[in-house]
Amino acid sequence: MRNLPVFLLAALVLMMGVSSAQASDKLYLYTENFPPYNMSATGRAFEHNGSNIDGLCTEMVKAILNNTDLDYVIKLRNWDYGYNRALSKRNHGIFCTTYTESRAPRFKWVGPLTRNLWTIFAPAGTDLQIDRLEDAKGLRFGGYRNDVMTEYLLERGYEVSALDSDDLNPKRLELGQIDLWIADRLAGPYFASQQNVEGLDPVYSFNDTELFLAINLDTPDATVEKLNAGLRKVHETGMFEAIETKYGL
């Protein structure tokens, strides 16, 4: 190295600097198994390769990224892991995330990507009738950690047995380990079918909410603007409507 001409040394240093800058600008995006919004295409609990991750929100995020010059990685983990990475690390994000007033100052936002409808499911054959959320007071819900629906119930004094992910809650409901399960109206039946649980009864729906890509606060504004500009192009080309239609919305 000491015998290299000065101009070659300078070129090497410059190349190393460019490579380092490119690596630091890469986006690391996380999602969870939450069909049909996000899911492993191979049936695995975790995915390291974005090509093996599918679903409504995933297709929407990929379409947005394809309309930018951003380098990115998409990984599938459990929600709690991805959410905390997005909270704490620059250029990290998580989707699809429900936008709420309490979450608003924690992230920068890209979206909305789509909507969901919060739904309370009861066991098959139930005679339970819920006309308002307060009718479920005293019953034990199944939920999962750092999920907005779980947080909503806990903040209002409802009893929630929360796991690291939502996968096992349909089976817990069927076995009587919980009285009710709060989930998305579209996603709930997908989760249940994966656990070979059939006939769960959607007894009450509320809070039609918007879902976003949430980006760490230390991520440059220019990056977030590129993503939102990419979303506008997805709308303009008709791709947004086509993706929602594909998934029955």
XYZ file of C-alpha atoms in Angstrom:
249
model
C 0.000 0.000 0.000
C 2.884 2.397 0.830
C 4.276 2.033 -2.714
C 1.044 2.995 -4.499
C 1.053 6.372 -6.287
C -0.678 9.174 -4.413
C -3.461 9.497 -7.016
C -4.302 5.773 -6.652
C -4.460 6.086 -2.879
C -6.777 9.075 -3.234
C -9.019 7.147 -5.633
C -9.206 4.192 -3.235
C -10.138 6.447 -0.328
C -12.828 8.123 -2.447
C -14.290 4.774 -3.533
C -14.360 3.537 0.057
C -16.146 6.710 1.115
C -18.780 6.370 -1.619
C -19.336 2.704 -0.761
C -19.741 3.541 2.924
C -22.208 6.349 2.153
C -24.273 4.070 -0.083
C -24.421 1.404 2.623
C -25.493 3.951 5.249
C -28.278 5.242 2.957
C -29.834 1.806 2.429
C -33.343 1.382 3.801
C -34.087 -1.556 6.095
C -37.803 -2.249 6.136
C -39.526 -4.771 8.385
C -42.915 -6.388 8.285
C -44.679 -9.317 9.945
C -46.762 -12.338 9.021
C -50.142 -10.617 8.867
C -51.979 -12.070 5.857
C -53.277 -10.873 3.504
C -51.420 -7.602 4.170
C -47.950 -9.133 4.638
C -46.905 -12.793 4.577
C -44.173 -15.270 3.799
C -44.540 -16.737 0.318
C -42.811 -19.916 1.539
C -44.799 -20.438 4.738
C -41.893 -19.614 7.046
C -42.116 -17.550 10.223
C -39.200 -15.303 9.150
C -37.839 -14.196 5.781
C -34.488 -12.563 4.964
C -35.219 -12.060 1.261
C -37.846 -9.569 0.120
C -38.690 -11.701 -2.912
C -40.153 -14.268 -0.496
C -42.478 -11.731 1.145
C -45.916 -11.131 -0.345
C -49.224 -9.484 0.519
C -51.222 -6.321 -0.084
C -49.006 -3.914 1.875
C -45.810 -5.589 0.696
C -46.831 -5.232 -2.943
C -47.712 -1.597 -2.288
C -44.346 -0.864 -0.635
C -42.428 -2.613 -3.424
C -44.366 -0.620 -6.032
C -43.465 2.606 -4.207
C -39.780 1.654 -3.989
C -39.723 0.740 -7.681
C -40.621 4.371 -8.380
C -37.559 5.650 -6.481
C -33.778 5.261 -6.757
C -33.512 4.011 -3.162
C -31.593 0.883 -2.184
C -33.488 -1.260 0.292
C -33.873 -4.549 2.142
C -37.222 -6.001 3.253
C -37.291 -8.583 6.042
C -40.113 -10.436 7.774
C -39.864 -10.739 11.571
C -42.297 -10.654 14.460
C -43.963 -7.283 14.980
C -42.312 -6.392 18.290
C -38.796 -6.866 16.858
C -39.420 -4.853 13.701
C -41.282 -2.089 15.522
C -38.439 -1.531 17.985
C -35.837 -1.535 15.180
C -37.843 1.130 13.356
C -38.109 3.178 16.543
C -34.399 3.090 17.345
C -32.403 2.923 14.085
C -31.878 5.478 11.304
C -33.118 4.419 7.842
C -35.245 1.652 9.351
C -38.995 1.342 8.935
C -41.964 -0.962 9.475
C -45.218 -1.623 7.617
C -48.176 -1.747 7.641
C -48.452 0.459 10.715
C -51.674 1.980 11.998
C -51.413 5.770 12.234
C -52.577 7.050 15.628
C -52.175 10.314 17.516
C -49.891 8.649 20.068
C -47.671 7.118 17.383
C -47.579 10.191 15.124
C -44.559 11.918 16.771
C -42.521 8.691 16.959
C -42.031 8.242 13.198
C -42.018 9.850 9.781
C -44.890 8.557 7.667
C -45.444 7.264 4.139
C -49.012 6.577 3.105
C -51.728 5.730 3.597
C -51.070 2.356 1.972
C -54.505 0.860 2.706
C -57.114 0.582 5.488
C -58.214 -2.017 8.021
C -61.268 -2.627 10.183
C -60.761 -3.717 13.793
C -62.922 -6.733 14.585
C -63.690 -8.790 17.685
C -63.927 -12.523 17.000
C -65.717 -15.019 19.254
C -65.555 -18.849 19.142
C -67.614 -20.716 16.557
C -71.212 -21.263 17.633
C -71.193 -18.450 20.173
C -74.423 -16.851 21.351
C -72.505 -13.769 22.524
C -73.889 -10.484 21.219
C -71.815 -7.301 21.299
C -73.506 -4.059 20.265
C -70.772 -1.774 21.591
C -67.225 -2.286 22.806
C -68.236 -1.809 26.441
C -70.287 -5.023 26.219
C -66.971 -6.932 26.229
C -65.868 -5.587 29.623
C -64.875 -8.414 31.958
C -63.968 -10.766 29.100
C -60.395 -11.778 28.293
C -59.040 -10.760 24.881
C -56.187 -12.292 22.928
C -53.779 -9.811 21.324
C -50.076 -9.228 20.721
C -47.402 -6.856 21.993
C -46.969 -3.382 20.477
C -50.058 -3.924 18.330
C -52.246 -0.838 18.131
C -55.473 -2.779 18.801
C -53.983 -4.389 21.902
C -52.709 -1.012 23.123
C -56.127 0.543 22.517
C -57.859 -2.051 24.709
C -55.241 -1.908 27.474
C -55.448 1.894 27.636
C -59.200 1.558 28.244
C -58.922 -1.012 31.001
C -59.725 -4.202 29.090
C -57.973 -7.455 29.965
C -55.662 -8.577 27.150
C -53.420 -11.644 27.107
C -50.712 -10.489 24.661
C -48.225 -12.741 22.855
C -45.182 -11.804 20.744
C -47.204 -12.439 17.564
C -50.833 -13.076 16.616
C -50.330 -16.552 15.131
C -51.578 -18.623 18.073
C -54.577 -16.529 19.097
C -57.174 -18.272 16.866
C -56.267 -21.646 18.395
C -56.291 -20.145 21.904
C -59.793 -18.828 21.209
C -60.973 -22.219 19.952
C -59.539 -23.941 23.051
C -61.173 -21.472 25.447
C -57.892 -20.001 26.703
C -59.228 -16.538 25.806
C -62.822 -15.328 25.488
C -62.376 -13.041 22.482
C -59.738 -12.194 19.911
C -59.203 -8.729 18.458
C -57.859 -8.729 14.903
C -58.329 -7.164 11.498
C -61.553 -8.082 9.676
C -59.650 -9.187 6.566
C -56.622 -10.748 8.283
C -58.424 -12.637 11.056
C -59.812 -15.445 8.858
C -56.377 -15.901 7.211
C -54.694 -16.409 10.582
C -57.437 -18.779 11.696
C -57.172 -20.918 8.552
C -53.409 -21.244 9.067
C -54.180 -22.795 12.469
C -56.939 -25.005 10.994
C -59.501 -23.036 12.966
C -62.822 -22.549 11.200
C -66.053 -20.692 11.877
C -64.861 -17.941 14.211
C -67.657 -15.411 14.585
C -66.922 -11.698 13.908
C -69.255 -10.311 16.567
C -68.316 -6.622 16.470
C -66.304 -4.268 14.223
C -65.100 -0.716 14.874
C -62.289 1.759 14.069
C -61.811 1.783 10.306
C -58.142 2.883 10.317
C -55.401 3.815 7.840
C -52.177 1.816 7.476
C -48.782 3.386 6.707
C -45.076 2.736 6.291
C -43.505 4.192 9.459
C -39.907 5.441 9.138
C -37.390 6.187 11.897
C -37.244 9.874 12.839
C -33.499 10.185 12.084
C -34.032 9.161 8.454
C -33.432 12.130 6.090
C -36.545 14.039 5.036
C -35.393 13.706 1.417
C -35.675 9.917 1.680
C -39.203 10.098 3.080
C -40.211 12.570 0.365
C -38.908 10.178 -2.309
C -41.086 7.455 -0.831
C -44.200 9.634 -0.742
C -43.471 10.787 -4.306
C -43.247 7.107 -5.272
C -46.650 6.542 -3.671
C -48.136 9.385 -5.710
C -46.860 7.699 -8.879
C -48.437 4.408 -7.783
C -51.770 6.236 -7.530
C -51.310 8.013 -10.873
C -50.598 4.795 -12.775
C -53.607 2.950 -11.334
C -51.370 0.422 -9.566
C -52.743 1.353 -6.127
C -56.312 0.471 -7.085
C -55.169 -2.674 -8.917
C -53.359 -4.020 -5.839
C -56.315 -3.350 -3.528
C -58.709 -4.987 -5.991
C -56.467 -8.061 -6.164
C -56.928 -8.544 -2.409
C -60.668 -7.945 -2.363
C -60.817 -4.308 -1.245
